[in-house]
Every structure is written in C-alpha cells, then in structure tokens.
Coordinates of C-alpha atoms and ligand atoms in Angstrom, one line a residue:
M1 CA 19.5 9.1 -1.9
K2 CA 18.9 12.7 -2.8
L3 CA 15.6 14.3 -1.9
L4 CA 13.8 16.8 -4.0
T5 CA 10.6 18.5 -2.8
L6 CA 7.9 20.1 -4.9
T7 CA 4.9 21.8 -3.3
V8 CA 1.9 21.1 -5.5
G9 CA -1.8 22.1 -5.7
T10 CA -4.4 24.1 -3.8
L11 CA -3.6 22.4 -0.5
S12 CA 0.2 22.8 -0.9
T13 CA 0.9 19.1 -0.8
N14 CA 4.6 18.1 -0.5
C15 CA 5.6 15.9 -3.4
Y16 CA 8.9 14.2 -2.7
I17 CA 11.2 12.8 -5.4
L18 CA 13.7 10.3 -4.0
V19 CA 16.6 10.1 -6.4
D20 CA 18.9 7.1 -6.2
D21 CA 22.6 7.9 -6.1
V22 CA 23.6 5.3 -8.6
A23 CA 20.6 4.5 -10.9
A24 CA 18.9 7.0 -13.0
E25 CA 15.8 6.0 -11.2
C26 CA 13.6 7.5 -8.6
A27 CA 10.5 7.1 -6.5
V28 CA 7.8 9.8 -6.3
I29 CA 5.9 10.1 -3.0
D30 CA 2.5 12.0 -3.1
A31 CA 2.1 13.2 -6.7
G32 CA -0.8 15.2 -5.2
D33 CA -1.5 17.6 -8.1
Q34 CA 0.3 19.2 -11.0
G35 CA 1.4 15.8 -12.4
K36 CA 2.5 17.4 -15.7
R37 CA 4.8 19.7 -13.7
I38 CA 6.2 16.8 -11.8
A39 CA 6.7 14.8 -15.0
E40 CA 8.6 17.8 -16.5
E41 CA 10.8 18.0 -13.5
L42 CA 11.6 14.3 -13.9
A43 CA 12.3 14.6 -17.6
R44 CA 14.6 17.6 -17.1
R45 CA 16.7 15.5 -14.7
N46 CA 16.5 12.4 -16.9
L47 CA 14.8 10.5 -14.1
V48 CA 12.4 7.6 -14.6
P49 CA 10.2 6.8 -11.6
K50 CA 10.1 3.1 -10.6
Y51 CA 7.4 3.8 -8.1
V52 CA 4.8 6.5 -7.7
L53 CA 3.6 6.1 -4.2
S54 CA 0.8 7.8 -2.2
T55 CA 0.9 8.0 1.5
H56 CA -2.9 7.8 1.5
G57 CA -6.0 8.0 -0.6
H58 CA -7.1 11.6 -0.2
A59 CA -7.4 13.4 -3.5
D60 CA -4.7 16.0 -2.6
H61 CA -2.2 13.1 -2.4
T62 CA -3.3 11.3 -5.6
G63 CA -4.4 13.9 -8.1
G64 CA -1.1 14.0 -10.0
V65 CA -0.5 10.3 -10.1
L66 CA -2.3 9.7 -13.5
A67 CA -0.3 12.3 -15.3
V68 CA 3.0 11.2 -13.8
V69 CA 2.4 7.5 -14.5
S70 CA 1.2 8.3 -18.1
L71 CA 4.0 10.7 -18.9
S72 CA 6.9 9.3 -17.0
G73 CA 6.0 5.7 -16.0
G74 CA 6.2 3.9 -12.7
Q75 CA 4.1 1.6 -10.7
F76 CA 1.4 3.3 -8.6
G77 CA 1.4 2.0 -5.0
I78 CA -1.0 2.9 -2.2
G79 CA -2.3 1.3 1.1
A80 CA -4.7 -1.4 0.2
A81 CA -7.3 -0.1 2.5
D82 CA -7.3 3.3 0.7
R83 CA -7.7 1.9 -2.8
D84 CA -11.4 2.5 -3.1
M85 CA -11.2 6.0 -1.7
A86 CA -8.4 6.9 -4.1
L87 CA -10.3 5.6 -7.1
A88 CA -13.6 7.2 -6.2
P89 CA -12.7 10.3 -4.1
P90 CA -15.5 12.1 -2.2
E91 CA -16.8 15.3 -3.7
W92 CA -16.1 17.4 -0.6
L93 CA -12.4 17.1 -1.4
T94 CA -12.4 17.1 -5.2
A95 CA -14.6 20.2 -5.2
I96 CA -11.7 22.2 -3.8
L97 CA -9.2 20.7 -6.2
P98 CA -9.7 22.3 -9.7
G99 CA -8.7 19.9 -12.5
F100 CA -8.5 16.9 -10.3
Q101 CA -7.8 13.6 -12.1
A102 CA -8.6 10.3 -10.4
P103 CA -5.5 8.1 -10.2
P104 CA -5.2 4.8 -12.2
Q105 CA -5.8 1.4 -10.7
P106 CA -2.9 0.8 -8.3
S107 CA -0.4 -1.9 -9.4
L108 CA 0.9 -2.2 -5.9
L109 CA -1.4 -2.6 -2.9
L110 CA 0.5 -2.1 0.4
N111 CA -0.3 -3.5 3.8
G112 CA 2.9 -2.5 5.6
G113 CA 6.1 -4.4 5.8
E114 CA 6.9 -4.3 2.1
V115 CA 10.4 -3.4 1.1
L116 CA 10.9 -1.6 -2.3
H117 CA 14.2 -1.1 -4.1
V118 CA 15.1 1.7 -6.3
G119 CA 18.7 1.2 -7.3
N120 CA 20.5 1.3 -3.9
T121 CA 17.6 3.1 -2.2
V122 CA 15.5 0.9 0.1
I123 CA 12.0 2.0 0.8
E124 CA 10.1 0.4 3.7
A125 CA 6.3 0.7 3.8
I126 CA 5.0 1.1 7.4
A127 CA 1.3 0.9 8.0
T128 CA 0.2 4.0 10.0
P129 CA -3.6 3.9 9.9
G130 CA -5.8 6.6 11.6
H131 CA -5.8 9.6 9.3
T132 CA -7.3 7.2 6.8
P133 CA -7.6 3.4 7.2
G134 CA -4.8 2.8 4.6
S135 CA -2.4 5.5 5.6
M136 CA 1.2 4.4 5.0
S137 CA 4.5 6.0 6.0
Y138 CA 7.6 5.3 3.9
K139 CA 11.0 5.0 5.6
V140 CA 14.2 5.4 3.7
G141 CA 17.3 5.2 5.9
D142 CA 17.1 8.0 8.4
E143 CA 14.2 9.7 6.6
V144 CA 10.5 8.9 7.0
F145 CA 7.7 10.3 4.8
S146 CA 4.7 10.5 7.2
G147 CA 1.9 11.8 4.9
D148 CA -0.9 13.4 6.9
T149 CA -0.2 11.2 10.0
L150 CA 2.5 13.3 11.7
F151 CA 3.3 17.0 11.0
R152 CA 5.8 19.4 12.6
G153 CA 3.9 20.4 15.8
N154 CA 0.7 18.7 14.8
I155 CA -1.0 15.5 13.9
G156 CA -3.3 14.6 11.1
R157 CA -7.1 15.2 11.2
Y158 CA -9.0 12.1 12.1
D159 CA -12.5 13.6 11.9
L160 CA -12.8 12.9 8.2
P161 CA -14.7 9.8 6.9
G162 CA -12.6 6.7 7.7
G163 CA -10.5 8.6 10.3
D164 CA -9.8 7.2 13.8
G165 CA -8.1 9.3 16.4
G166 CA -7.2 6.5 18.7
Q167 CA -5.8 4.5 15.9
E168 CA -3.8 7.5 14.6
L169 CA -2.2 8.1 18.0
A170 CA -1.4 4.4 18.3
S171 CA 0.3 4.5 14.9
I172 CA 2.4 7.5 15.8
R173 CA 3.4 6.1 19.1
G174 CA 3.9 2.6 18.0
K175 CA 5.4 3.0 14.5
L176 CA 7.0 6.5 14.3
L177 CA 8.1 7.5 17.8
T178 CA 9.8 4.1 18.1
L179 CA 12.3 5.4 15.5
D180 CA 15.5 7.2 16.5
D181 CA 15.4 10.9 17.5
A182 CA 17.6 11.8 14.6
V183 CA 15.2 10.4 12.0
R184 CA 14.0 13.2 9.8
V185 CA 10.3 13.4 9.2
H186 CA 8.9 14.7 5.9
P187 CA 5.1 15.3 6.2
G188 CA 2.5 15.6 3.5
H189 CA 2.1 19.3 4.2
G190 CA 4.4 21.9 5.8
P191 CA 8.0 21.8 7.0
S192 CA 10.1 18.8 7.8
T193 CA 11.0 17.9 11.4
T194 CA 12.7 15.1 13.3
I195 CA 11.3 12.3 15.5
G196 CA 13.1 13.8 18.5
H197 CA 11.6 17.2 18.0
E198 CA 8.1 15.8 17.8
R199 CA 8.7 13.5 20.8
R200 CA 9.7 16.5 22.9
S201 CA 7.5 19.3 21.7
N202 CA 4.5 18.1 19.7
P203 CA 1.6 19.2 21.9
Y204 CA -0.5 16.1 20.8
L205 CA 2.2 13.7 21.9
Q206 CA 3.0 14.8 25.4
G207 CA 2.1 12.9 28.6
Ligands
LIG301 ZN1 -5.2 13.6 4.0

C-alpha cells in the first residue's frame, strides 16, 4: 500500500489516499473538504476509490465526500453512531467551513471489527469512541488512521456535543496503545507519529 496525503479545507484536515500495490483501486480516508480537488488527484493517477471512509461525523471530515463519491465513485462508510451527525451537521461547525456540502447517505455503517479489502490492502475498522460516539480508527498493516482521537502530542477534544473524555482515553489505551510501538499513526490533523512515541511522550497518556 502506498500512502498519499492531501491537506484540505479551512481546518487543514488530512485526507489520506491508500493506493493498493496491485489493483488500480484505492480507499480515501477523510475527504474532509475540497472533494473536487481530491477527485482530480484520483483521476490524474487513474485511481478509482472502492471506499470513501470518514473517521467520524464532524463536517471537516465529511465535507468532500459527496463530490468524491459523485465524481470518482466509492462506497461512503462511517461509524454507525455518527451517521446522523454527518448527515445533519451542527451549524457551529459548518459556519466556519465555506461551501460545505453534506455527505450522501452512507452505504456502509461501521461498528468496529469490519475488515475491508481493496486489492491486497486490508483495512480493519476499530471503534474508538470518545471524540464522537461513532469515531473509528482504520488500521492497515503497520499504519493506523486515528482521526481526531489521537494526535502527535495531543488527544482529540471531548468537550464538543457527543464527546466523552473518559471514553476517549479508554479507546486510546484499550484500542490504540495496545498496538506495537512501531505502528505509524496518521491523525486527522497535523503530523504523523508512532504508537511508541505517543506512549512515551504524549502528555495526556502518562501515568
Ligand atoms: Zn472532529
């Protein structure tokens, strides 16, 4: 699997394109904004998305999904518990995202434990609730896409509607820190890191 990263929108969301090594297929994670730009990038590389996944229902992680799915194809997948939030996003968030487009009805509602195949690439959905009730992380080999649950040196906000700090920490400790130190972590915003680095130095995960 080859990984492409585009940073999109006002809130600089990381949009990841997971390109399979054998099939001309890919998966898109967090088409958060600028869906047309993402679709153009896919077309330029002759890639067809099989899945267009969001890590959670916040508008800065779903705002480009409609354009990508309409222009390039793919099944939109999201955590089941974030479906309603994704389809009817709160105004406090869309107000700061000019040109926001609500995503289409998801064709894939995830609860964690699902295994998706894109050519030889295997994507495992891991439920990591807390930032939102339906937050999902996606693990592909030694890479994990952590959305707004775990960042380099930080953890996601849990003071927004639907957020739960205790649940978020339990998700990070129980589902992410249980992975090997060498696993690379690709968050929804900001630079990538590793599980080992966060285990040792993330101030929110000490003690
Ligand atoms: Zn978020």
